[in-house]
């Protein structure tokens, strides 16, 4: 599976701000490969904006469609008017590994449930429009045993397919290369086996 994630270094965030009826909505987004990354973002938002009215949030700490490492919170806003709309924007964008906090400073005018949902959705959508992204490819470890003479050829072939070699184990009778094979691509080692004249074996992981 391949999907976009925020192209942000660990511990950093992308920020944007919008105003609706004099209420300020400050959106922070981070790369959240795990729940802890999102939790750190939320804690930082609360530290930087201790006097804000609400710190509403949503996160997907995994691939799009993730069912376990997800969450959202209205943080005191009427139920269903903040966290869920925020999550729906993230989910609808097909993003993975993303955490989001929208900090609100109340401006004195009540927006109503529909108005709140629109405001929080728009705040996230605006932030996503400016968010740098990169593609993540989910991979399965594949262990290939080749002779010493075939190692360079095997590495070259894997590199031509953009398959990274993540480890190499050397033994008396050859080398075991661990490669990160894309999960959404069928495993076809026929071309490599032909190049190595059959001197190739798939090792059980």
PDB file of C-alpha atoms in Angstrom:
ATOM      1  CA  UNK A   1       0.000   0.000   0.000  1.00  0.00           C
ATOM      2  CA  UNK A   2       1.259   3.451  -0.908  1.00  0.00           C
ATOM      3  CA  UNK A   3      -0.132   6.607   0.648  1.00  0.00           C
ATOM      4  CA  UNK A   4       0.821  10.239   1.404  1.00  0.00           C
ATOM      5  CA  UNK A   5       2.076  11.378   4.812  1.00  0.00           C
ATOM      6  CA  UNK A   6       3.211  14.801   6.051  1.00  0.00           C
ATOM      7  CA  UNK A   7       6.754  15.506   4.895  1.00  0.00           C
ATOM      8  CA  UNK A   8       7.847  16.969   8.222  1.00  0.00           C
ATOM      9  CA  UNK A   9      10.784  16.063  10.486  1.00  0.00           C
ATOM     10  CA  UNK A  10       9.993  14.430  13.813  1.00  0.00           C
ATOM     11  CA  UNK A  11       9.031  16.941  16.480  1.00  0.00           C
ATOM     12  CA  UNK A  12       8.090  19.685  13.999  1.00  0.00           C
ATOM     13  CA  UNK A  13       4.742  20.958  12.814  1.00  0.00           C
ATOM     14  CA  UNK A  14       3.046  22.976  10.087  1.00  0.00           C
ATOM     15  CA  UNK A  15       0.815  25.820  11.328  1.00  0.00           C
ATOM     16  CA  UNK A  16      -1.983  27.848   9.773  1.00  0.00           C
ATOM     17  CA  UNK A  17      -4.652  30.178  11.145  1.00  0.00           C
ATOM     18  CA  UNK A  18      -8.131  31.278  10.152  1.00  0.00           C
ATOM     19  CA  UNK A  19     -10.756  33.517  11.754  1.00  0.00           C
ATOM     20  CA  UNK A  20     -14.523  32.970  11.852  1.00  0.00           C
ATOM     21  CA  UNK A  21     -16.811  35.498  13.575  1.00  0.00           C
ATOM     22  CA  UNK A  22     -13.829  36.818  15.564  1.00  0.00           C
ATOM     23  CA  UNK A  23     -12.904  33.336  16.825  1.00  0.00           C
ATOM     24  CA  UNK A  24      -9.318  32.342  16.003  1.00  0.00           C
ATOM     25  CA  UNK A  25      -8.707  28.780  14.791  1.00  0.00           C
ATOM     26  CA  UNK A  26      -5.016  27.836  14.893  1.00  0.00           C
ATOM     27  CA  UNK A  27      -4.230  24.528  13.186  1.00  0.00           C
ATOM     28  CA  UNK A  28      -1.150  22.454  13.883  1.00  0.00           C
ATOM     29  CA  UNK A  29      -0.317  19.362  11.833  1.00  0.00           C
ATOM     30  CA  UNK A  30       2.513  16.882  12.367  1.00  0.00           C
ATOM     31  CA  UNK A  31       3.815  13.605  11.023  1.00  0.00           C
ATOM     32  CA  UNK A  32       2.413  10.979  13.428  1.00  0.00           C
ATOM     33  CA  UNK A  33       3.759   7.493  12.668  1.00  0.00           C
ATOM     34  CA  UNK A  34       2.645   6.555  16.182  1.00  0.00           C
ATOM     35  CA  UNK A  35       0.190   7.809  18.808  1.00  0.00           C
ATOM     36  CA  UNK A  36       3.018   9.230  20.924  1.00  0.00           C
ATOM     37  CA  UNK A  37       3.892  11.713  18.159  1.00  0.00           C
ATOM     38  CA  UNK A  38       0.334  13.034  18.151  1.00  0.00           C
ATOM     39  CA  UNK A  39       0.207  13.156  21.960  1.00  0.00           C
ATOM     40  CA  UNK A  40       3.359  15.281  21.982  1.00  0.00           C
ATOM     41  CA  UNK A  41       1.783  17.708  19.481  1.00  0.00           C
ATOM     42  CA  UNK A  42      -1.342  18.079  21.631  1.00  0.00           C
ATOM     43  CA  UNK A  43       0.713  18.637  24.786  1.00  0.00           C
ATOM     44  CA  UNK A  44       2.779  21.313  23.023  1.00  0.00           C
ATOM     45  CA  UNK A  45      -0.365  23.086  21.781  1.00  0.00           C
ATOM     46  CA  UNK A  46      -1.691  23.212  25.333  1.00  0.00           C
ATOM     47  CA  UNK A  47       1.644  24.520  26.591  1.00  0.00           C
ATOM     48  CA  UNK A  48       1.955  27.247  23.955  1.00  0.00           C
ATOM     49  CA  UNK A  49      -1.720  28.282  24.173  1.00  0.00           C
ATOM     50  CA  UNK A  50      -2.681  27.763  27.833  1.00  0.00           C
ATOM     51  CA  UNK A  51      -5.477  30.353  27.693  1.00  0.00           C
ATOM     52  CA  UNK A  52      -7.214  29.023  24.586  1.00  0.00           C
ATOM     53  CA  UNK A  53     -10.868  27.985  24.811  1.00  0.00           C
ATOM     54  CA  UNK A  54     -10.408  24.557  23.202  1.00  0.00           C
ATOM     55  CA  UNK A  55      -7.724  22.253  21.796  1.00  0.00           C
ATOM     56  CA  UNK A  56      -9.676  19.952  19.487  1.00  0.00           C
ATOM     57  CA  UNK A  57      -7.843  17.143  17.784  1.00  0.00           C
ATOM     58  CA  UNK A  58      -7.795  14.206  15.378  1.00  0.00           C
ATOM     59  CA  UNK A  59      -5.154  11.729  14.304  1.00  0.00           C
ATOM     60  CA  UNK A  60      -4.482   8.682  12.122  1.00  0.00           C
ATOM     61  CA  UNK A  61      -1.319   7.021  13.429  1.00  0.00           C
ATOM     62  CA  UNK A  62      -1.068   4.498  10.616  1.00  0.00           C
ATOM     63  CA  UNK A  63      -2.182   3.895   7.055  1.00  0.00           C
ATOM     64  CA  UNK A  64      -5.426   5.332   5.620  1.00  0.00           C
ATOM     65  CA  UNK A  65      -8.305   3.181   6.793  1.00  0.00           C
ATOM     66  CA  UNK A  66      -6.513   2.364  10.056  1.00  0.00           C
ATOM     67  CA  UNK A  67      -9.095   1.244  12.620  1.00  0.00           C
ATOM     68  CA  UNK A  68      -7.106   1.084  15.846  1.00  0.00           C
ATOM     69  CA  UNK A  69      -4.530   3.874  16.086  1.00  0.00           C
ATOM     70  CA  UNK A  70      -7.012   6.680  15.386  1.00  0.00           C
ATOM     71  CA  UNK A  71      -8.864   9.183  17.517  1.00  0.00           C
ATOM     72  CA  UNK A  72     -10.540  12.562  17.788  1.00  0.00           C
ATOM     73  CA  UNK A  73     -11.700  14.897  20.555  1.00  0.00           C
ATOM     74  CA  UNK A  74     -14.094  17.853  20.816  1.00  0.00           C
ATOM     75  CA  UNK A  75     -12.331  19.094  23.983  1.00  0.00           C
ATOM     76  CA  UNK A  76     -15.437  20.748  25.396  1.00  0.00           C
ATOM     77  CA  UNK A  77     -17.081  21.844  22.163  1.00  0.00           C
ATOM     78  CA  UNK A  78     -20.593  20.422  21.577  1.00  0.00           C
ATOM     79  CA  UNK A  79     -20.392  16.717  20.744  1.00  0.00           C
ATOM     80  CA  UNK A  80     -19.575  15.949  17.114  1.00  0.00           C
ATOM     81  CA  UNK A  81     -18.818  19.546  16.109  1.00  0.00           C
ATOM     82  CA  UNK A  82     -15.005  19.504  16.108  1.00  0.00           C
ATOM     83  CA  UNK A  83     -13.008  16.297  16.434  1.00  0.00           C
ATOM     84  CA  UNK A  84     -15.110  14.172  14.114  1.00  0.00           C
ATOM     85  CA  UNK A  85     -15.297  16.792  11.319  1.00  0.00           C
ATOM     86  CA  UNK A  86     -11.527  17.220  11.623  1.00  0.00           C
ATOM     87  CA  UNK A  87     -10.991  13.472  11.379  1.00  0.00           C
ATOM     88  CA  UNK A  88     -13.288  13.254   8.356  1.00  0.00           C
ATOM     89  CA  UNK A  89     -11.168  15.837   6.521  1.00  0.00           C
ATOM     90  CA  UNK A  90      -7.963  13.888   7.263  1.00  0.00           C
ATOM     91  CA  UNK A  91      -9.584  10.599   6.291  1.00  0.00           C
ATOM     92  CA  UNK A  92     -11.142  12.064   3.154  1.00  0.00           C
ATOM     93  CA  UNK A  93      -7.748  13.352   2.033  1.00  0.00           C
ATOM     94  CA  UNK A  94      -6.396   9.791   2.066  1.00  0.00           C
ATOM     95  CA  UNK A  95      -3.599  10.711   4.448  1.00  0.00           C
ATOM     96  CA  UNK A  96      -1.804   8.413   6.840  1.00  0.00           C
ATOM     97  CA  UNK A  97       0.491   9.005   9.814  1.00  0.00           C
ATOM     98  CA  UNK A  98      -0.978  12.436  10.503  1.00  0.00           C
ATOM     99  CA  UNK A  99      -1.850  14.287  13.692  1.00  0.00           C
ATOM    100  CA  UNK A 100      -3.851  17.506  13.915  1.00  0.00           C
ATOM    101  CA  UNK A 101      -4.786  19.979  16.662  1.00  0.00           C
ATOM    102  CA  UNK A 102      -7.029  22.990  16.154  1.00  0.00           C
ATOM    103  CA  UNK A 103      -6.760  25.530  18.973  1.00  0.00           C
ATOM    104  CA  UNK A 104      -9.687  27.917  19.294  1.00  0.00           C
ATOM    105  CA  UNK A 105      -9.807  31.302  20.948  1.00  0.00           C
ATOM    106  CA  UNK A 106     -13.487  32.162  21.384  1.00  0.00           C
ATOM    107  CA  UNK A 107     -14.355  35.502  19.818  1.00  0.00           C
ATOM    108  CA  UNK A 108     -17.634  36.174  21.583  1.00  0.00           C
ATOM    109  CA  UNK A 109     -20.040  34.967  18.894  1.00  0.00           C
ATOM    110  CA  UNK A 110     -21.573  31.504  19.097  1.00  0.00           C
ATOM    111  CA  UNK A 111     -21.347  29.672  15.779  1.00  0.00           C
ATOM    112  CA  UNK A 112     -23.947  26.953  16.377  1.00  0.00           C
ATOM    113  CA  UNK A 113     -23.301  23.270  15.793  1.00  0.00           C
ATOM    114  CA  UNK A 114     -23.296  23.524  12.002  1.00  0.00           C
ATOM    115  CA  UNK A 115     -21.097  26.595  12.061  1.00  0.00           C
ATOM    116  CA  UNK A 116     -18.607  24.946  14.396  1.00  0.00           C
ATOM    117  CA  UNK A 117     -18.363  21.832  12.254  1.00  0.00           C
ATOM    118  CA  UNK A 118     -17.732  23.964   9.163  1.00  0.00           C
ATOM    119  CA  UNK A 119     -15.170  26.125  10.934  1.00  0.00           C
ATOM    120  CA  UNK A 120     -13.131  23.180  12.215  1.00  0.00           C
ATOM    121  CA  UNK A 121     -13.349  21.388   8.867  1.00  0.00           C
ATOM    122  CA  UNK A 122     -12.237  24.495   7.002  1.00  0.00           C
ATOM    123  CA  UNK A 123      -9.360  25.075   9.412  1.00  0.00           C
ATOM    124  CA  UNK A 124      -7.999  21.590   8.712  1.00  0.00           C
ATOM    125  CA  UNK A 125      -8.634  21.821   4.963  1.00  0.00           C
ATOM    126  CA  UNK A 126      -6.738  25.109   4.796  1.00  0.00           C
ATOM    127  CA  UNK A 127      -3.783  23.599   6.641  1.00  0.00           C
ATOM    128  CA  UNK A 128      -3.723  20.538   4.366  1.00  0.00           C
ATOM    129  CA  UNK A 129      -3.675  22.733   1.265  1.00  0.00           C
ATOM    130  CA  UNK A 130      -0.242  24.026   2.315  1.00  0.00           C
ATOM    131  CA  UNK A 131       1.116  20.765   3.753  1.00  0.00           C
ATOM    132  CA  UNK A 132       4.204  19.173   2.148  1.00  0.00           C
ATOM    133  CA  UNK A 133       3.725  15.444   1.548  1.00  0.00           C
ATOM    134  CA  UNK A 134       5.706  12.395   0.540  1.00  0.00           C
ATOM    135  CA  UNK A 135       4.657   8.873  -0.357  1.00  0.00           C
ATOM    136  CA  UNK A 136       5.112   5.957   2.017  1.00  0.00           C
ATOM    137  CA  UNK A 137       5.286   2.413   0.662  1.00  0.00           C
ATOM    138  CA  UNK A 138       4.413  -0.392   3.043  1.00  0.00           C
ATOM    139  CA  UNK A 139       6.952  -3.184   2.638  1.00  0.00           C
ATOM    140  CA  UNK A 140       7.399  -6.843   3.540  1.00  0.00           C
ATOM    141  CA  UNK A 141      10.862  -8.220   4.413  1.00  0.00           C
ATOM    142  CA  UNK A 142      12.068 -10.628   1.719  1.00  0.00           C
ATOM    143  CA  UNK A 143      15.194 -12.717   2.403  1.00  0.00           C
ATOM    144  CA  UNK A 144      17.104 -13.789  -0.685  1.00  0.00           C
ATOM    145  CA  UNK A 145      20.085 -16.137  -0.604  1.00  0.00           C
ATOM    146  CA  UNK A 146      22.621 -15.718  -3.388  1.00  0.00           C
ATOM    147  CA  UNK A 147      26.226 -16.732  -4.002  1.00  0.00           C
ATOM    148  CA  UNK A 148      29.020 -14.271  -3.364  1.00  0.00           C
ATOM    149  CA  UNK A 149      29.470 -13.774  -7.102  1.00  0.00           C
ATOM    150  CA  UNK A 150      25.782 -12.872  -7.478  1.00  0.00           C
ATOM    151  CA  UNK A 151      25.498 -10.318  -4.682  1.00  0.00           C
ATOM    152  CA  UNK A 152      26.292  -7.264  -6.791  1.00  0.00           C
ATOM    153  CA  UNK A 153      23.922  -8.415  -9.550  1.00  0.00           C
ATOM    154  CA  UNK A 154      21.140  -8.993  -7.020  1.00  0.00           C
ATOM    155  CA  UNK A 155      21.644  -5.579  -5.449  1.00  0.00           C
ATOM    156  CA  UNK A 156      21.620  -3.887  -8.860  1.00  0.00           C
ATOM    157  CA  UNK A 157      18.394  -5.667  -9.851  1.00  0.00           C
ATOM    158  CA  UNK A 158      16.664  -4.736  -6.590  1.00  0.00           C
ATOM    159  CA  UNK A 159      17.826  -1.138  -6.917  1.00  0.00           C
ATOM    160  CA  UNK A 160      16.358  -0.965 -10.438  1.00  0.00           C
ATOM    161  CA  UNK A 161      12.974  -1.807  -8.889  1.00  0.00           C
ATOM    162  CA  UNK A 162      13.430   0.746  -6.073  1.00  0.00           C
ATOM    163  CA  UNK A 163      13.486  -2.114  -3.565  1.00  0.00           C
ATOM    164  CA  UNK A 164      15.845  -1.274  -0.678  1.00  0.00           C
ATOM    165  CA  UNK A 165      18.271  -3.791   0.793  1.00  0.00           C
ATOM    166  CA  UNK A 166      17.979  -3.390   4.551  1.00  0.00           C
ATOM    167  CA  UNK A 167      20.408  -6.069   5.737  1.00  0.00           C
ATOM    168  CA  UNK A 168      23.046  -8.539   4.558  1.00  0.00           C
ATOM    169  CA  UNK A 169      24.111 -11.744   6.326  1.00  0.00           C
ATOM    170  CA  UNK A 170      27.335 -13.381   5.162  1.00  0.00           C
ATOM    171  CA  UNK A 171      27.916 -17.096   5.595  1.00  0.00           C
ATOM    172  CA  UNK A 172      30.391 -19.627   4.266  1.00  0.00           C
ATOM    173  CA  UNK A 173      28.181 -20.545   1.311  1.00  0.00           C
ATOM    174  CA  UNK A 174      26.792 -17.170   0.284  1.00  0.00           C
ATOM    175  CA  UNK A 175      24.889 -14.067   1.284  1.00  0.00           C
ATOM    176  CA  UNK A 176      21.330 -13.534   2.529  1.00  0.00           C
ATOM    177  CA  UNK A 177      19.998 -10.134   1.488  1.00  0.00           C
ATOM    178  CA  UNK A 178      16.921  -8.758   3.253  1.00  0.00           C
ATOM    179  CA  UNK A 179      14.927  -6.558   0.889  1.00  0.00           C
ATOM    180  CA  UNK A 180      11.846  -4.413   1.559  1.00  0.00           C
ATOM    181  CA  UNK A 181       9.391  -5.660  -1.070  1.00  0.00           C
ATOM    182  CA  UNK A 182       6.318  -3.448  -1.695  1.00  0.00           C
ATOM    183  CA  UNK A 183       3.226  -5.095  -0.231  1.00  0.00           C
ATOM    184  CA  UNK A 184       1.087  -4.002  -3.166  1.00  0.00           C
ATOM    185  CA  UNK A 185       3.381  -5.658  -5.736  1.00  0.00           C
ATOM    186  CA  UNK A 186       3.359  -9.376  -6.521  1.00  0.00           C
ATOM    187  CA  UNK A 187       6.684 -11.084  -5.814  1.00  0.00           C
ATOM    188  CA  UNK A 188       8.319 -12.100  -9.088  1.00  0.00           C
ATOM    189  CA  UNK A 189      11.920 -13.209  -8.787  1.00  0.00           C
ATOM    190  CA  UNK A 190      12.028 -14.855 -12.216  1.00  0.00           C
ATOM    191  CA  UNK A 191      14.135 -12.159 -13.892  1.00  0.00           C
ATOM    192  CA  UNK A 192      16.698 -12.212 -11.081  1.00  0.00           C
ATOM    193  CA  UNK A 193      16.814 -16.004 -11.053  1.00  0.00           C
ATOM    194  CA  UNK A 194      17.533 -15.955 -14.776  1.00  0.00           C
ATOM    195  CA  UNK A 195      20.352 -13.446 -14.307  1.00  0.00           C
ATOM    196  CA  UNK A 196      21.881 -15.570 -11.562  1.00  0.00           C
ATOM    197  CA  UNK A 197      21.323 -18.783 -13.514  1.00  0.00           C
ATOM    198  CA  UNK A 198      19.260 -20.325 -10.769  1.00  0.00           C
ATOM    199  CA  UNK A 199      21.671 -19.460  -7.964  1.00  0.00           C
ATOM    200  CA  UNK A 200      18.907 -17.876  -5.899  1.00  0.00           C
ATOM    201  CA  UNK A 201      16.774 -19.085  -3.013  1.00  0.00           C
ATOM    202  CA  UNK A 202      13.953 -17.461  -1.064  1.00  0.00           C
ATOM    203  CA  UNK A 203      14.598 -17.945   2.658  1.00  0.00           C
ATOM    204  CA  UNK A 204      11.630 -18.272   4.997  1.00  0.00           C
ATOM    205  CA  UNK A 205      11.278 -15.347   7.388  1.00  0.00           C
TER     206      UNK A 205
END
